C-alpha cells in the first residue's frame, strides 16, 4: 500500500511540475491513478459491498501467502474477510458515535477511545474469528466452544501486540477509508494466522 501511494504521489507531482521524475512510465502511473480514483468512487457509492469484496480478496491473499497454495481453506478465509470487514465497519460506526470527533481531539479523548477500541475490538475479533472458522470448517458446536475456552486468550495476546499500534495509527486515516485500512492490515495478520495454524 505504501509503495502504491508513493507511486501515485510521484505521478501527481510529475504531472503538476511538467515532467519531474516518475517511478513508472506515464501511462502506467495514469492507469494506477485512474484505478485508485475509481476504487474510491466505488467505496463512496457502495461502501459495504466494496469493503466486503476488498476484505474477501485480501483475506484470501493472506491465506495464499501464508500457506503457499490455494485450497478449500482459501475460500473460508475469503468468507471470513467479508465477515471481518462488516464487523470492522459496524465497530467503527459505534466508536464514532461514542467518541465524536470533537471529543476525540484532546489527549484524554484520544486515549480513552484507543483503550476502549483495543479492549473491545480485539477480543471481539478473536471470538468472531474462532466462531466463523469453526462454522466454515463444519466443526461441532461443542468443539468450537472447547476451542474458545482453551485458545481464546492465547489468540488475544498476539492480537493486542499486532493490532494496538495499527489501531492508534488508524486515527490518521480518513473515516471512509478505515475499513479498507484494517483489511489491508489484516493481510499481514492473516498470513501470520495461516502460518501458525499450519504448524
mmCIF file of C-alpha atoms in Angstrom:
data_model
loop_
_atom_site.group_PDB
_atom_site.id
_atom_site.type_symbol
_atom_site.label_atom_id
_atom_site.label_comp_id
_atom_site.label_asym_id
_atom_site.label_seq_id
_atom_site.Cartn_x
_atom_site.Cartn_y
_atom_site.Cartn_z
ATOM 1 C CA UNK A 1 0.000 0.000 0.000
ATOM 2 C CA UNK A 2 2.834 2.400 0.855
ATOM 3 C CA UNK A 3 4.504 1.621 -2.486
ATOM 4 C CA UNK A 4 1.274 2.280 -4.396
ATOM 5 C CA UNK A 5 0.756 5.565 -2.541
ATOM 6 C CA UNK A 6 4.356 6.571 -3.275
ATOM 7 C CA UNK A 7 3.919 5.806 -6.973
ATOM 8 C CA UNK A 8 0.654 7.729 -7.170
ATOM 9 C CA UNK A 9 2.094 10.694 -5.293
ATOM 10 C CA UNK A 10 5.133 10.714 -7.589
ATOM 11 C CA UNK A 11 2.874 10.648 -10.626
ATOM 12 C CA UNK A 12 0.843 13.569 -9.332
ATOM 13 C CA UNK A 13 3.988 15.606 -8.627
ATOM 14 C CA UNK A 14 5.348 14.800 -12.076
ATOM 15 C CA UNK A 15 2.101 15.935 -13.691
ATOM 16 C CA UNK A 16 1.991 19.206 -11.768
ATOM 17 C CA UNK A 17 5.611 20.098 -12.437
ATOM 18 C CA UNK A 18 5.725 19.222 -16.097
ATOM 19 C CA UNK A 19 7.673 16.011 -16.252
ATOM 20 C CA UNK A 20 9.543 15.507 -12.979
ATOM 21 C CA UNK A 21 10.896 12.032 -12.308
ATOM 22 C CA UNK A 22 8.268 9.298 -12.010
ATOM 23 C CA UNK A 23 8.988 5.665 -10.943
ATOM 24 C CA UNK A 24 6.675 4.337 -13.691
ATOM 25 C CA UNK A 25 6.071 5.201 -17.342
ATOM 26 C CA UNK A 26 3.383 7.900 -17.580
ATOM 27 C CA UNK A 27 0.679 5.578 -18.928
ATOM 28 C CA UNK A 28 1.226 3.084 -16.076
ATOM 29 C CA UNK A 29 1.080 5.832 -13.460
ATOM 30 C CA UNK A 30 -2.031 7.215 -15.161
ATOM 31 C CA UNK A 31 -3.752 3.817 -15.117
ATOM 32 C CA UNK A 32 -2.895 3.311 -11.444
ATOM 33 C CA UNK A 33 -4.236 6.745 -10.591
ATOM 34 C CA UNK A 34 -7.450 6.115 -12.544
ATOM 35 C CA UNK A 35 -7.893 2.723 -10.857
ATOM 36 C CA UNK A 36 -7.409 4.318 -7.440
ATOM 37 C CA UNK A 37 -9.940 7.084 -8.147
ATOM 38 C CA UNK A 38 -12.410 4.516 -9.495
ATOM 39 C CA UNK A 39 -11.970 2.441 -6.340
ATOM 40 C CA UNK A 40 -12.547 5.481 -4.126
ATOM 41 C CA UNK A 41 -15.682 6.290 -6.125
ATOM 42 C CA UNK A 42 -16.964 2.743 -5.690
ATOM 43 C CA UNK A 43 -16.213 2.920 -1.967
ATOM 44 C CA UNK A 44 -18.209 6.125 -1.721
ATOM 45 C CA UNK A 45 -21.190 4.808 -3.719
ATOM 46 C CA UNK A 46 -21.277 1.257 -2.300
ATOM 47 C CA UNK A 47 -19.195 1.234 0.892
ATOM 48 C CA UNK A 48 -20.486 -2.063 2.275
ATOM 49 C CA UNK A 49 -20.113 -4.034 -0.960
ATOM 50 C CA UNK A 50 -16.737 -2.522 -1.868
ATOM 51 C CA UNK A 51 -15.234 -3.043 1.584
ATOM 52 C CA UNK A 52 -16.633 -6.593 1.715
ATOM 53 C CA UNK A 53 -15.047 -7.506 -1.633
ATOM 54 C CA UNK A 54 -11.787 -5.861 -0.563
ATOM 55 C CA UNK A 55 -11.804 -7.796 2.701
ATOM 56 C CA UNK A 56 -12.515 -11.080 0.905
ATOM 57 C CA UNK A 57 -9.735 -10.615 -1.654
ATOM 58 C CA UNK A 58 -7.113 -9.519 0.870
ATOM 59 C CA UNK A 59 -8.048 -12.229 3.370
ATOM 60 C CA UNK A 60 -7.808 -14.926 0.693
ATOM 61 C CA UNK A 61 -4.491 -13.458 -0.443
ATOM 62 C CA UNK A 62 -3.192 -13.602 3.119
ATOM 63 C CA UNK A 63 -4.097 -17.275 3.311
ATOM 64 C CA UNK A 64 -2.448 -17.915 -0.062
ATOM 65 C CA UNK A 65 0.790 -16.250 1.033
ATOM 66 C CA UNK A 66 0.800 -17.982 4.413
ATOM 67 C CA UNK A 67 0.000 -21.468 3.131
ATOM 68 C CA UNK A 68 1.828 -21.266 -0.194
ATOM 69 C CA UNK A 69 -1.113 -22.609 -2.200
ATOM 70 C CA UNK A 70 -4.783 -22.204 -2.971
ATOM 71 C CA UNK A 71 -7.174 -24.695 -1.415
ATOM 72 C CA UNK A 72 -10.567 -25.115 0.241
ATOM 73 C CA UNK A 73 -9.342 -23.026 3.181
ATOM 74 C CA UNK A 74 -8.740 -20.094 0.854
ATOM 75 C CA UNK A 75 -12.494 -19.803 0.280
ATOM 76 C CA UNK A 76 -13.079 -19.944 4.024
ATOM 77 C CA UNK A 77 -10.614 -17.113 4.509
ATOM 78 C CA UNK A 78 -12.334 -15.095 1.786
ATOM 79 C CA UNK A 79 -15.668 -15.537 3.552
ATOM 80 C CA UNK A 80 -14.008 -14.573 6.822
ATOM 81 C CA UNK A 81 -12.775 -11.416 5.109
ATOM 82 C CA UNK A 82 -16.383 -10.478 4.302
ATOM 83 C CA UNK A 83 -17.456 -11.096 7.905
ATOM 84 C CA UNK A 84 -14.476 -9.246 9.363
ATOM 85 C CA UNK A 85 -14.888 -6.188 7.135
ATOM 86 C CA UNK A 86 -18.537 -5.825 8.151
ATOM 87 C CA UNK A 87 -17.738 -6.254 11.830
ATOM 88 C CA UNK A 88 -14.980 -3.665 11.472
ATOM 89 C CA UNK A 89 -17.295 -1.268 9.665
ATOM 90 C CA UNK A 90 -20.012 -1.593 12.335
ATOM 91 C CA UNK A 91 -17.497 -1.148 15.155
ATOM 92 C CA UNK A 92 -16.062 1.996 13.547
ATOM 93 C CA UNK A 93 -19.586 3.472 13.442
ATOM 94 C CA UNK A 94 -20.151 2.598 17.115
ATOM 95 C CA UNK A 95 -16.833 4.201 18.081
ATOM 96 C CA UNK A 96 -17.638 7.384 16.167
ATOM 97 C CA UNK A 97 -20.988 7.633 17.946
ATOM 98 C CA UNK A 98 -19.428 7.020 21.347
ATOM 99 C CA UNK A 99 -16.426 9.242 20.679
ATOM 100 C CA UNK A 100 -17.414 12.014 18.242
ATOM 101 C CA UNK A 101 -14.546 13.890 16.533
ATOM 102 C CA UNK A 102 -14.908 16.930 18.797
ATOM 103 C CA UNK A 103 -14.467 14.778 21.922
ATOM 104 C CA UNK A 104 -11.533 12.853 20.419
ATOM 105 C CA UNK A 105 -9.316 15.878 19.741
ATOM 106 C CA UNK A 106 -7.966 16.084 23.283
ATOM 107 C CA UNK A 107 -5.263 13.734 24.505
ATOM 108 C CA UNK A 108 -7.645 12.315 27.092
ATOM 109 C CA UNK A 109 -10.320 11.730 24.466
ATOM 110 C CA UNK A 110 -7.879 10.048 22.083
ATOM 111 C CA UNK A 111 -6.513 7.764 24.794
ATOM 112 C CA UNK A 112 -9.999 6.872 26.031
ATOM 113 C CA UNK A 113 -11.098 5.974 22.516
ATOM 114 C CA UNK A 114 -7.922 3.968 21.922
ATOM 115 C CA UNK A 115 -8.285 1.999 25.157
ATOM 116 C CA UNK A 116 -11.940 1.174 24.521
ATOM 117 C CA UNK A 117 -11.061 0.166 20.977
ATOM 118 C CA UNK A 118 -8.318 -2.301 21.865
ATOM 119 C CA UNK A 119 -10.105 -3.694 24.921
ATOM 120 C CA UNK A 120 -13.297 -4.435 22.974
ATOM 121 C CA UNK A 121 -12.406 -4.869 19.289
ATOM 122 C CA UNK A 122 -9.509 -7.303 19.602
ATOM 123 C CA UNK A 123 -11.297 -9.868 21.823
ATOM 124 C CA UNK A 124 -14.435 -9.395 19.713
ATOM 125 C CA UNK A 125 -12.451 -10.023 16.537
ATOM 126 C CA UNK A 126 -10.793 -13.092 18.033
ATOM 127 C CA UNK A 127 -14.143 -14.523 19.114
ATOM 128 C CA UNK A 128 -15.679 -13.844 15.696
ATOM 129 C CA UNK A 129 -12.645 -15.433 14.023
ATOM 130 C CA UNK A 130 -12.879 -18.636 16.060
ATOM 131 C CA UNK A 131 -16.652 -18.978 15.656
ATOM 132 C CA UNK A 132 -16.665 -18.168 11.924
ATOM 133 C CA UNK A 133 -13.818 -20.534 11.062
ATOM 134 C CA UNK A 134 -15.327 -23.232 13.233
ATOM 135 C CA UNK A 135 -18.641 -22.980 11.394
ATOM 136 C CA UNK A 136 -16.973 -22.800 7.971
ATOM 137 C CA UNK A 137 -14.987 -25.941 8.824
ATOM 138 C CA UNK A 138 -18.251 -27.678 9.872
ATOM 139 C CA UNK A 139 -16.932 -28.186 13.397
ATOM 140 C CA UNK A 140 -19.465 -29.275 16.033
ATOM 141 C CA UNK A 141 -20.646 -26.563 18.400
ATOM 142 C CA UNK A 142 -19.059 -28.377 21.351
ATOM 143 C CA UNK A 143 -15.688 -28.396 19.596
ATOM 144 C CA UNK A 144 -15.947 -24.684 18.794
ATOM 145 C CA UNK A 145 -16.833 -23.963 22.419
ATOM 146 C CA UNK A 146 -13.884 -26.008 23.710
ATOM 147 C CA UNK A 147 -11.566 -24.219 21.300
ATOM 148 C CA UNK A 148 -12.755 -20.843 22.542
ATOM 149 C CA UNK A 149 -12.271 -21.844 26.167
ATOM 150 C CA UNK A 150 -8.784 -23.218 25.625
ATOM 151 C CA UNK A 151 -7.332 -20.874 22.972
ATOM 152 C CA UNK A 152 -9.245 -17.590 23.188
ATOM 153 C CA UNK A 153 -6.824 -15.632 25.362
ATOM 154 C CA UNK A 154 -3.816 -17.204 23.650
ATOM 155 C CA UNK A 155 -5.108 -15.598 20.459
ATOM 156 C CA UNK A 156 -5.884 -12.245 22.078
ATOM 157 C CA UNK A 157 -2.342 -11.636 23.366
ATOM 158 C CA UNK A 158 -0.614 -11.586 19.944
ATOM 159 C CA UNK A 159 -3.677 -9.737 18.653
ATOM 160 C CA UNK A 160 -3.051 -6.902 21.106
ATOM 161 C CA UNK A 161 0.627 -6.848 20.172
ATOM 162 C CA UNK A 162 -0.079 -6.720 16.435
ATOM 163 C CA UNK A 163 -3.168 -4.513 16.284
ATOM 164 C CA UNK A 164 -2.619 -1.918 19.029
ATOM 165 C CA UNK A 165 -0.150 0.305 17.101
ATOM 166 C CA UNK A 166 -2.209 -0.097 13.926
ATOM 167 C CA UNK A 167 -5.369 0.965 15.744
ATOM 168 C CA UNK A 168 -3.575 4.030 17.081
ATOM 169 C CA UNK A 169 -2.349 4.871 13.567
ATOM 170 C CA UNK A 170 -5.872 4.453 12.172
ATOM 171 C CA UNK A 171 -6.810 7.843 13.629
ATOM 172 C CA UNK A 172 -4.736 9.384 10.841
ATOM 173 C CA UNK A 173 -6.784 7.559 8.180
ATOM 174 C CA UNK A 174 -9.925 9.251 6.766
ATOM 175 C CA UNK A 175 -13.070 7.758 8.259
ATOM 176 C CA UNK A 176 -14.400 6.446 4.944
ATOM 177 C CA UNK A 177 -11.119 4.554 4.356
ATOM 178 C CA UNK A 178 -10.714 2.929 7.773
ATOM 179 C CA UNK A 179 -12.478 -0.340 6.988
ATOM 180 C CA UNK A 180 -10.234 -0.754 3.945
ATOM 181 C CA UNK A 181 -7.216 0.252 6.048
ATOM 182 C CA UNK A 182 -7.948 -2.519 8.535
ATOM 183 C CA UNK A 183 -8.472 -5.012 5.696
ATOM 184 C CA UNK A 184 -5.030 -4.112 4.336
ATOM 185 C CA UNK A 185 -3.509 -4.501 7.812
ATOM 186 C CA UNK A 186 -5.342 -7.816 8.184
ATOM 187 C CA UNK A 187 -3.435 -9.113 5.163
ATOM 188 C CA UNK A 188 -0.316 -9.387 7.329
ATOM 189 C CA UNK A 189 -2.312 -10.732 10.273
ATOM 190 C CA UNK A 190 -3.931 -13.419 8.109
ATOM 191 C CA UNK A 191 -0.534 -14.515 6.791
ATOM 192 C CA UNK A 192 0.618 -14.899 10.398
ATOM 193 C CA UNK A 193 -2.559 -16.744 11.429
ATOM 194 C CA UNK A 194 -2.309 -19.126 8.476
ATOM 195 C CA UNK A 195 1.329 -19.929 9.211
ATOM 196 C CA UNK A 196 0.618 -20.521 12.901
ATOM 197 C CA UNK A 197 -2.411 -22.739 12.191
ATOM 198 C CA UNK A 198 -0.367 -24.907 9.832
ATOM 199 C CA UNK A 199 2.283 -25.667 12.457
#
